[in-house]
Short mmCIF file of C-alpha atoms in Angstrom, two decimals:
data_model
loop_
_atom_site.label_atom_id
_atom_site.label_comp_id
_atom_site.label_asym_id
_atom_site.label_seq_id
_atom_site.Cartn_x
_atom_site.Cartn_y
_atom_site.Cartn_z
CA MET A 21 31.75 102.30 61.07
CA ASN A 22 28.67 100.55 59.78
CA GLN A 23 30.92 97.58 58.03
CA LYS A 24 27.98 95.43 60.30
CA ALA A 25 24.91 96.78 58.42
CA ASN A 26 26.66 96.66 54.72
CA ILE A 27 27.89 93.01 55.04
CA SER A 28 24.58 91.38 54.12
CA ALA A 29 24.53 93.71 50.94
CA GLY A 30 27.50 92.05 49.95
CA THR A 31 29.01 95.57 48.42
CA ALA A 32 32.73 95.69 47.15
CA ALA A 33 33.80 97.44 50.46
CA ASP A 34 32.25 94.41 52.26
CA ARG A 35 34.76 92.21 50.53
CA ALA A 36 37.54 95.01 50.48
CA PHE A 37 37.42 94.52 54.75
CA ALA A 38 36.94 90.60 54.17
CA LEU A 39 40.26 90.09 52.47
CA LYS A 40 41.87 92.88 55.39
CA HIS A 41 40.17 91.09 57.74
CA ALA A 42 41.44 87.66 56.62
CA LEU A 43 45.03 88.69 56.40
CA GLU A 44 44.86 89.96 59.64
CA GLU A 45 43.88 86.46 61.42
CA LYS A 46 46.45 85.29 59.67
CA GLY A 47 49.21 87.94 61.40
CA VAL A 48 50.84 88.68 58.30
CA VAL A 49 49.92 92.66 57.75
CA PRO A 50 52.89 94.44 59.80
CA GLU A 51 51.27 96.75 62.10
CA GLY A 52 50.52 100.57 60.19
CA TYR A 53 51.81 99.10 56.90
CA VAL A 54 47.73 99.67 54.81
CA GLU A 55 47.66 102.68 56.30
CA ASN A 56 51.37 104.09 55.41
CA PHE A 57 50.96 103.14 52.02
CA THR A 58 48.06 104.93 52.37
CA GLN A 59 49.41 108.06 52.73
CA VAL A 60 52.28 107.84 50.76
CA MET A 61 49.10 106.96 47.76
CA GLU A 62 47.44 110.08 49.02
CA ASN A 63 50.04 112.56 50.29
CA ASP A 64 52.98 111.49 48.15
CA PHE A 65 52.53 110.76 45.02
CA ASP A 66 51.00 114.33 43.60
CA PRO A 67 51.06 115.63 39.95
CA ALA A 68 52.20 118.38 41.75
CA ASN A 69 55.69 116.55 41.65
CA GLY A 70 55.09 116.42 37.72
CA ALA A 71 54.44 119.99 37.72
CA ARG A 72 57.58 120.89 40.06
CA VAL A 73 59.27 118.91 37.06
CA VAL A 74 58.07 120.62 33.87
CA ALA A 75 58.67 124.10 35.91
CA ARG A 76 62.28 122.99 36.11
CA ALA A 77 62.48 122.10 32.70
CA TRP A 78 61.07 125.06 30.86
CA VAL A 79 63.27 127.67 32.81
CA ASP A 80 66.60 124.98 32.53
CA PRO A 81 67.95 123.37 28.98
CA ASP A 82 70.51 121.52 30.83
CA TYR A 83 67.34 120.02 33.31
CA ARG A 84 65.46 119.81 29.91
CA GLU A 85 68.09 118.06 27.98
CA LEU A 86 68.61 115.73 31.10
CA LEU A 87 64.40 115.09 31.40
CA LEU A 88 64.40 114.07 27.84
CA ARG A 89 67.19 112.10 27.80
CA ASP A 90 66.79 109.75 30.89
CA GLY A 91 63.82 110.67 32.61
CA THR A 92 63.98 108.90 35.85
CA ALA A 93 66.96 110.41 36.59
CA ALA A 94 65.60 113.76 36.21
CA CYS A 95 62.63 113.31 38.33
CA ASP A 96 65.03 110.82 40.81
CA GLN A 97 66.29 114.85 41.41
CA PHE A 98 63.37 116.11 42.97
CA GLY A 99 62.68 112.13 44.22
CA TYR A 100 59.92 111.61 42.52
CA THR A 101 60.53 107.55 41.89
CA GLY A 102 59.43 104.51 43.47
CA VAL A 103 56.32 102.20 43.07
CA GLN A 104 55.41 102.69 39.40
CA GLY A 105 57.94 104.72 38.83
CA GLU A 106 60.56 102.92 37.98
CA TYR A 107 61.92 104.10 34.22
CA ILE A 108 59.99 107.11 33.20
CA VAL A 109 60.28 108.94 30.23
CA ALA A 110 59.10 112.33 29.46
CA LEU A 111 57.44 112.72 26.28
CA GLU A 112 58.18 116.56 24.11
CA ASN A 113 55.02 118.47 23.16
CA THR A 114 55.67 120.87 20.43
CA PRO A 115 53.56 123.22 18.36
CA THR A 116 52.68 120.67 15.56
CA LEU A 117 52.22 117.42 18.23
CA GLN A 118 50.41 116.82 21.42
CA ASN A 119 51.54 113.42 23.40
CA VAL A 120 48.48 111.64 25.29
CA ILE A 121 48.97 108.83 27.48
CA VAL A 122 46.96 106.08 28.78
CA CYS A 123 46.83 101.93 30.13
CA THR A 124 44.30 100.07 27.53
CA LEU A 125 44.96 96.88 29.73
CA CYS A 126 44.11 99.10 32.88
CA SER A 127 45.50 101.97 34.59
CA CYS A 128 49.77 101.59 34.50
CA THR A 129 50.57 105.82 35.32
CA ALA A 130 53.79 107.07 36.58
CA TRP A 131 51.94 107.54 40.20
CA PRO A 132 54.99 109.55 41.80
CA VAL A 133 55.03 111.92 39.26
CA LEU A 134 51.10 112.54 37.68
CA GLY A 135 49.37 110.78 40.46
CA LEU A 136 47.34 107.78 41.21
CA PRO A 137 45.50 107.47 38.08
CA PRO A 138 41.64 109.40 38.07
CA ASP A 139 39.01 107.30 37.32
CA TRP A 140 38.46 108.61 34.10
CA TYR A 141 41.38 107.31 32.82
CA LYS A 142 40.84 103.99 34.01
CA SER A 143 37.27 104.44 32.66
CA PHE A 144 36.18 101.59 29.65
CA GLU A 145 35.65 104.61 27.65
CA TYR A 146 38.59 106.34 27.48
CA ARG A 147 41.25 103.26 27.52
CA ALA A 148 38.81 101.48 24.32
CA ARG A 149 39.01 104.86 22.32
CA VAL A 150 41.49 107.36 22.91
CA VAL A 151 43.73 105.04 21.14
CA ARG A 152 41.74 105.33 17.72
CA GLU A 153 39.75 107.84 18.19
CA SER A 154 42.43 110.34 20.02
CA ARG A 155 41.48 113.50 18.18
CA SER A 156 37.57 113.29 18.89
CA VAL A 157 37.88 112.05 22.54
CA LEU A 158 40.25 114.96 23.36
CA ARG A 159 38.20 117.12 21.63
CA GLU A 160 35.07 116.06 23.75
CA MET A 161 36.70 116.74 26.81
CA GLY A 162 37.49 120.22 26.10
CA LEU A 163 40.77 120.01 23.94
CA ASP A 164 40.06 121.05 19.94
CA LEU A 165 43.71 120.59 18.70
CA PRO A 166 44.18 122.48 15.15
CA GLU A 167 44.36 119.60 12.06
CA SER A 168 48.20 120.90 12.55
CA VAL A 169 49.02 119.54 15.18
CA ALA A 170 49.43 115.70 15.51
CA ILE A 171 48.19 113.33 18.07
CA ARG A 172 50.70 110.73 19.20
CA VAL A 173 49.25 108.54 21.72
CA TRP A 174 51.76 106.53 24.17
CA ASP A 175 49.79 103.20 25.32
CA THR A 176 51.03 102.20 28.80
CA THR A 177 52.01 98.33 28.05
CA ALA A 178 55.23 97.75 29.82
CA GLU A 179 57.38 99.52 32.62
CA THR A 180 57.92 102.30 31.00
CA ARG A 181 55.95 105.13 33.02
CA TYR A 182 55.00 108.42 30.89
CA MET A 183 54.81 112.03 31.76
CA VAL A 184 53.85 114.83 29.20
CA LEU A 185 56.55 118.01 28.98
CA PRO A 186 54.17 120.81 27.77
CA VAL A 187 54.97 123.04 25.72
CA ARG A 188 55.89 126.89 27.65
CA PRO A 189 52.93 129.22 27.44
CA GLU A 190 53.61 132.62 25.90
CA GLY A 191 53.40 135.53 28.45
CA THR A 192 54.95 133.44 31.00
CA GLU A 193 58.95 135.29 30.34
CA GLY A 194 59.98 135.80 34.10
CA TRP A 195 58.03 133.78 35.85
CA SER A 196 59.11 131.71 39.07
CA GLU A 197 59.13 128.16 38.91
CA GLU A 198 56.31 128.07 41.41
CA GLU A 199 54.51 130.35 39.27
CA LEU A 200 54.66 128.27 36.59
CA ALA A 201 54.18 124.96 37.63
CA ALA A 202 50.84 126.06 38.93
CA LEU A 203 49.84 126.14 34.82
CA VAL A 204 51.07 122.53 35.28
CA THR A 205 47.70 120.48 35.86
CA LYS A 206 46.91 116.50 36.28
CA ASP A 207 45.51 116.47 32.60
CA VAL A 208 48.10 118.55 31.89
CA LEU A 209 51.15 115.59 32.59
CA ILE A 210 48.70 112.87 30.92
CA GLY A 211 48.50 115.22 27.94
CA ILE A 212 44.67 115.74 27.44
CA ALA A 213 45.08 119.50 28.21
CA ARG A 214 47.55 122.29 27.33
CA PRO A 215 48.86 124.45 30.18
CA GLU A 216 46.61 128.16 29.79
CA VAL A 217 47.95 130.99 31.61
CA PRO A 218 44.57 133.02 32.82
CA ALA A 219 43.92 136.43 31.82
CA ALA A 220 44.26 138.78 34.35
CA SER A 221 40.34 139.25 34.58
CA ASP A 222 39.37 135.57 34.22
CA SER A 223 37.84 134.33 37.32
CA THR A 224 36.11 131.39 35.66
CA LYS A 225 38.92 128.94 35.85
CA GLU A 226 39.11 128.58 39.63
CA VAL A 227 35.19 127.48 39.19
CA SER A 228 35.75 125.27 37.11
CA MET B 1 44.61 86.59 26.36
CA ASP B 2 42.08 87.76 24.23
CA GLY B 3 40.05 88.83 27.24
CA ILE B 4 37.74 91.47 27.73
CA HIS B 5 40.44 93.43 29.47
CA ASP B 6 42.28 94.19 26.10
CA LEU B 7 39.70 97.68 25.33
CA GLY B 8 41.81 99.56 22.87
CA GLY B 9 40.13 100.04 19.63
CA LEU B 10 36.86 98.72 20.79
CA GLN B 11 33.83 99.77 19.49
CA GLY B 12 30.18 101.47 20.75
CA PHE B 13 31.68 102.99 23.88
CA GLY B 14 30.38 106.57 24.20
CA PRO B 15 31.94 109.47 25.81
CA VAL B 16 34.23 109.99 28.35
CA ALA B 17 32.53 111.15 31.31
CA HIS B 18 35.31 114.12 31.94
CA VAL B 19 36.21 117.51 30.76
CA ALA B 20 39.62 118.12 31.56
CA ASN B 21 40.94 120.28 33.80
CA SER B 22 37.25 120.18 36.00
CA LEU B 23 38.48 118.12 39.04
CA SER B 24 40.94 118.45 41.81
CA TYR B 25 42.54 115.32 42.01
CA LYS B 26 41.72 114.86 45.99
CA PRO B 27 40.20 112.89 47.33
CA VAL B 28 42.61 110.39 46.11
CA PHE B 29 40.01 108.05 47.18
CA HIS B 30 36.20 108.52 47.22
CA GLU B 31 35.47 105.67 49.96
CA ASP B 32 37.34 104.52 53.03
CA TRP B 33 37.51 100.63 51.18
CA GLU B 34 39.24 101.76 48.07
CA HIS B 35 43.17 102.13 49.23
CA LEU B 36 42.69 98.53 50.74
CA GLY B 37 43.32 97.25 46.82
CA TYR B 38 46.55 98.59 46.16
CA SER B 39 47.92 98.59 50.08
CA LEU B 40 47.28 94.95 50.25
CA LEU B 41 48.86 94.10 46.54
CA PHE B 42 52.05 95.49 48.16
CA LEU B 43 51.19 93.79 51.51
CA GLY B 44 51.12 90.60 48.85
CA ALA B 45 53.93 91.55 46.14
CA GLY B 46 56.36 93.28 48.39
CA GLU B 47 56.24 92.96 51.96
CA LEU B 48 55.24 88.99 51.94
CA GLY B 49 56.75 87.86 48.22
CA LEU B 50 53.83 86.06 47.70
CA PHE B 51 53.05 87.19 43.74
CA ASN B 52 54.07 90.36 41.55
CA VAL B 53 52.49 92.82 39.66
CA ASP B 54 51.97 90.79 36.36
CA GLU B 55 50.10 87.95 38.20
CA LEU B 56 48.01 90.76 39.60
CA ARG B 57 47.48 92.62 36.07
CA HIS B 58 46.80 88.13 34.56
CA ALA B 59 44.16 87.43 38.08
CA ILE B 60 42.48 90.38 36.91
CA GLU B 61 42.04 89.88 33.27
CA ARG B 62 41.21 86.04 34.62
CA MET B 63 37.41 87.55 36.36
CA GLU B 64 34.72 86.37 34.19
CA PRO B 65 33.69 89.10 31.48
CA ARG B 66 30.43 89.80 32.77
CA HIS B 67 32.51 89.92 36.59
CA TYR B 68 35.22 92.72 35.09
CA LEU B 69 32.83 94.61 32.97
CA SER B 70 30.25 94.96 36.41
CA SER B 71 33.05 96.03 38.78
CA GLY B 72 34.39 99.14 39.39
CA TYR B 73 38.29 100.05 39.48
CA TYR B 74 39.43 99.28 42.99
CA ASP B 75 37.01 96.49 43.10
CA ARG B 76 38.81 94.41 40.31
CA ILE B 77 41.12 95.20 42.60
CA VAL B 78 40.81 93.61 45.49
CA ILE B 79 39.35 90.58 43.93
CA GLY B 80 42.49 90.26 41.64
CA VAL B 81 44.25 90.59 45.26
CA ALA B 82 42.18 88.30 47.14
CA SER B 83 42.01 85.69 44.26
CA LEU B 84 45.94 85.40 44.21
CA PHE B 85 46.04 84.84 48.39
CA VAL B 86 43.51 82.04 47.50
CA GLU B 87 45.45 80.28 45.16
CA LYS B 88 49.23 81.07 47.05
CA GLY B 89 46.71 79.24 50.12
CA LEU B 90 46.86 82.05 52.28
CA LEU B 91 43.33 82.47 52.52
CA SER B 92 40.38 80.50 51.37
CA GLN B 93 37.20 81.55 49.36
CA GLU B 94 34.76 80.21 52.10
CA HIS B 95 36.60 81.52 54.87
CA LEU B 96 36.47 85.22 52.65
CA ALA B 97 32.91 84.80 51.68
CA GLN B 98 32.28 83.97 55.55
CA LEU B 99 33.77 87.03 56.53
CA ALA B 100 32.26 89.11 53.85
CA GLY B 101 28.51 88.17 54.59
CA GLY B 102 28.16 87.38 51.08
CA SER B 103 29.37 85.22 48.18
CA TYR B 104 33.09 86.33 47.16
CA PRO B 105 33.80 85.16 43.29
CA LEU B 106 37.19 84.94 42.48
CA ALA B 107 39.06 85.25 38.93
CA LEU B 108 39.06 81.79 36.85
CA PRO B 109 41.99 79.20 36.94
CA MET B 110 44.99 80.54 34.62
CA GLY B 111 46.86 78.29 31.94
CA PRO B 112 50.66 77.55 32.72
CA GLY B 113 51.73 80.82 30.65
CA ARG B 114 54.48 80.50 28.56
CA GLU B 115 58.97 80.54 28.18
CA ALA B 116 60.87 84.24 27.26
CA ASN B 117 61.88 83.98 23.62
CA PRO B 118 63.81 87.55 23.72
CA PRO B 119 65.14 88.28 19.67
CA ARG B 120 68.32 87.08 19.28
CA ARG B 121 69.65 90.60 18.82
CA PRO B 122 68.18 93.63 19.57
CA PHE B 123 66.42 95.90 17.46
CA GLN B 124 67.71 99.42 16.97
CA VAL B 125 65.95 102.61 17.19
CA GLY B 126 64.41 102.91 13.10
CA ASP B 127 64.11 99.36 12.79
CA GLU B 128 60.95 98.46 11.20
CA VAL B 129 59.27 95.73 12.82
CA VAL B 130 55.93 93.49 13.33
CA VAL B 131 54.22 92.53 15.73
CA ARG B 132 54.06 88.62 15.90
CA ASP B 133 50.86 87.37 14.63
CA GLU B 134 50.44 84.41 17.80
CA ARG B 135 47.52 84.03 20.16
CA VAL B 136 48.68 83.46 23.79
CA SER B 137 45.92 81.92 26.02
CA GLY B 138 47.49 83.64 29.22
CA HIS B 139 48.77 86.41 30.36
CA ILE B 140 50.89 88.76 27.25
CA ARG B 141 51.23 92.56 27.83
CA MET B 142 50.70 92.75 23.57
CA PRO B 143 47.39 94.81 22.81
CA GLY B 144 45.36 92.99 20.39
CA TYR B 145 45.37 95.86 18.36
CA VAL B 146 48.95 95.65 17.32
CA ARG B 147 48.97 91.76 16.14
CA GLY B 148 50.64 91.13 12.83
CA LYS B 149 51.02 94.69 12.54
CA ARG B 150 54.05 97.30 11.06
CA GLY B 151 55.66 100.03 13.39
CA VAL B 152 58.99 101.57 13.81
CA VAL B 153 60.95 101.19 16.74
CA LEU B 154 61.42 104.71 18.26
CA HIS B 155 62.87 103.60 21.56
CA ARG B 156 65.13 100.77 23.33
CA THR B 157 64.96 101.09 27.38
CA ARG B 158 68.13 100.95 29.23
CA HIS B 159 66.43 98.76 31.87
CA SER B 160 65.72 95.16 31.54
CA TRP B 161 62.23 93.62 32.71
CA PRO B 162 61.15 89.69 33.38
CA PHE B 163 58.65 88.55 30.55
CA PRO B 164 55.16 88.93 31.04
CA ASP B 165 54.25 85.94 29.79
CA ALA B 166 55.86 83.66 32.50
CA VAL B 167 56.00 85.77 35.30
CA GLY B 168 52.36 86.55 34.65
CA HIS B 169 52.39 83.02 35.57
CA GLY B 170 54.62 82.99 38.26
CA ARG B 171 57.53 81.47 36.58
CA ASP B 172 61.02 82.61 35.87
CA SER B 173 62.07 84.52 33.51
CA PRO B 174 65.53 86.29 32.06
CA LEU B 175 65.60 90.06 31.63
CA GLU B 176 65.00 91.77 28.78
CA PRO B 177 64.62 95.76 27.66
CA THR B 178 61.01 96.78 26.18
CA TYR B 179 60.80 98.62 22.39
CA HIS B 180 58.28 101.92 21.88
CA VAL B 181 56.83 100.89 18.91
CA GLN B 182 54.73 103.82 16.84
CA PHE B 183 51.69 103.11 14.57
CA THR B 184 49.81 104.86 12.59
CA THR B 185 45.89 104.87 13.07
CA GLN B 186 45.79 103.84 9.33
CA GLU B 187 47.54 100.61 10.26
CA LEU B 188 46.45 99.47 12.84
CA TRP B 189 41.99 100.80 11.99
CA GLY B 190 41.99 101.57 8.18
CA ASP B 191 40.10 104.99 7.75
CA ALA B 192 37.96 103.80 10.81
CA ALA B 193 39.74 106.14 13.31
CA ASP B 194 40.69 109.21 13.54
CA ALA B 195 44.44 110.00 11.79
CA GLY B 196 47.58 110.08 14.32
CA THR B 197 50.12 107.66 15.79
CA VAL B 198 49.91 105.44 18.68
CA VAL B 199 53.13 103.96 20.23
CA VAL B 200 52.81 101.15 22.02
CA ASP B 201 55.97 99.38 24.99
CA LEU B 202 56.57 95.95 23.61
CA PHE B 203 58.88 93.20 24.62
CA GLY B 204 61.01 92.04 21.93
CA GLY B 205 59.30 89.24 22.13
CA TYR B 206 56.76 90.14 20.60
CA LEU B 207 58.41 91.52 17.66
CA LEU B 208 59.91 90.27 14.42
CA LEU B 209 62.35 93.07 12.22
CA ALA B 210 59.99 93.35 9.09
#
C-alpha cells in the first residue's frame, strides 16, 4: 500500500481511504461489510445475467411475455433483482425500433441485470448527447442504423431500471440458450449495439 | 435544481470515448479505492439508515460546478457520501482533511426541499401530458429539457416510491407511481436534434393533463 505516499498529493484515493478510516474510527463499519459489498458489485452484478434473461426470452414465448409484462418477476426467476434493480422494465426492440438507455442526471443502471455502468455510460459526452443526437452518437460508436429504424432513448430518471430485449438474429435457429446468451453483450443490453452472429471464419471479433 | 449535472441536451461535447463491444466489463473497478464510494453509500443508507440514495444524488448535485466537472465519477460519489456523513453529524470535514492529508472540499449547503404533490387522479396510459413549467431550487428528478414540454404516457408503474424533491432533502413523503412519458426530439429541441423519441420516467407531481 502506498497510501502514505499519496496523502501529500491529495488524490481521490486519499479522500476515499480517509472517509473509510474516519468511519472505522467511529466503529460503524461492520467487519467485512465493504469487502462483501464489493464482491457483490464485482461478481454478482454481471451483464451475463441479462444475457441469460434475453436468451430465455428468445426460446420461451411464455417467458418473453412475462418479461415484457413484468420484467421484475421475470428477472427474479433467476434471482437477478435487488439494489438498483427493484423495478425492471424490458424494452422490446423490433426490426424497426432500437431502444437505448441512458441516465442524463447521474448513472442509474439496472445493476443486477447489466452490471455496474461502464465509464463511457457515465461520461458527460454520453449523458449530454445521446438524448438529443441518438443516431449520430450510435453511429460514432459503431452502430449505423438505417433511417427505417426509429431510435427511442430511455432516460433513467426515477426508480424504473431498464434492459433492452434485442431482436434474435437470423442464423441462430436451434441454438442453445447458452450459445444465444453469448451473443448478448453489456452494450447490447444498454442498446448501443445489436447482437451479431460471428461468421464462421471471423476471428477479429475476439480481438476487438 | 438547474445545476451542471443536468446535462441532457447540452451541446458542445465531443465523441463518447467508446466503440461498441470494444471493452470487457472487467475489471469492474480500475483502482483500489473505487469500490469505496458505493459500499460506504450503502453502509450509510442501508446499514446505518442515516440518509437515502436521493440525498446522495442531491449531495453530488450540490458540488460547486467546477468541482463537479473536474472530478471523476467515483470521486464524486465519495465526495457526496462524505458530505452526507458530515451533514448528519457523524464526521467532521476537518478530520477528513487531516486523514486525507490535504483539503477535503464537500458539497455546498442545501435548501429545504418541498412537499410531494401527486396528481389528484393518476394519469392513464395514452394520456397526453405537459411537464409543469416550474423552477425548483432543490432536488428534482425532472431533467430541464422536458420542462413545459408535451408528451404521451406509455406506462404507469405498479410500484410506488417517495417524492425525490422531499426525500432528497431528508423529508418524509407519501409513495406514488411514476410515468414513462414519451417526447419527440422535435418537441424538445426543434430541428436542432436527430429525429427520434425520448422517454422520461416522471413523478406525477411534475405533470399536468394536456
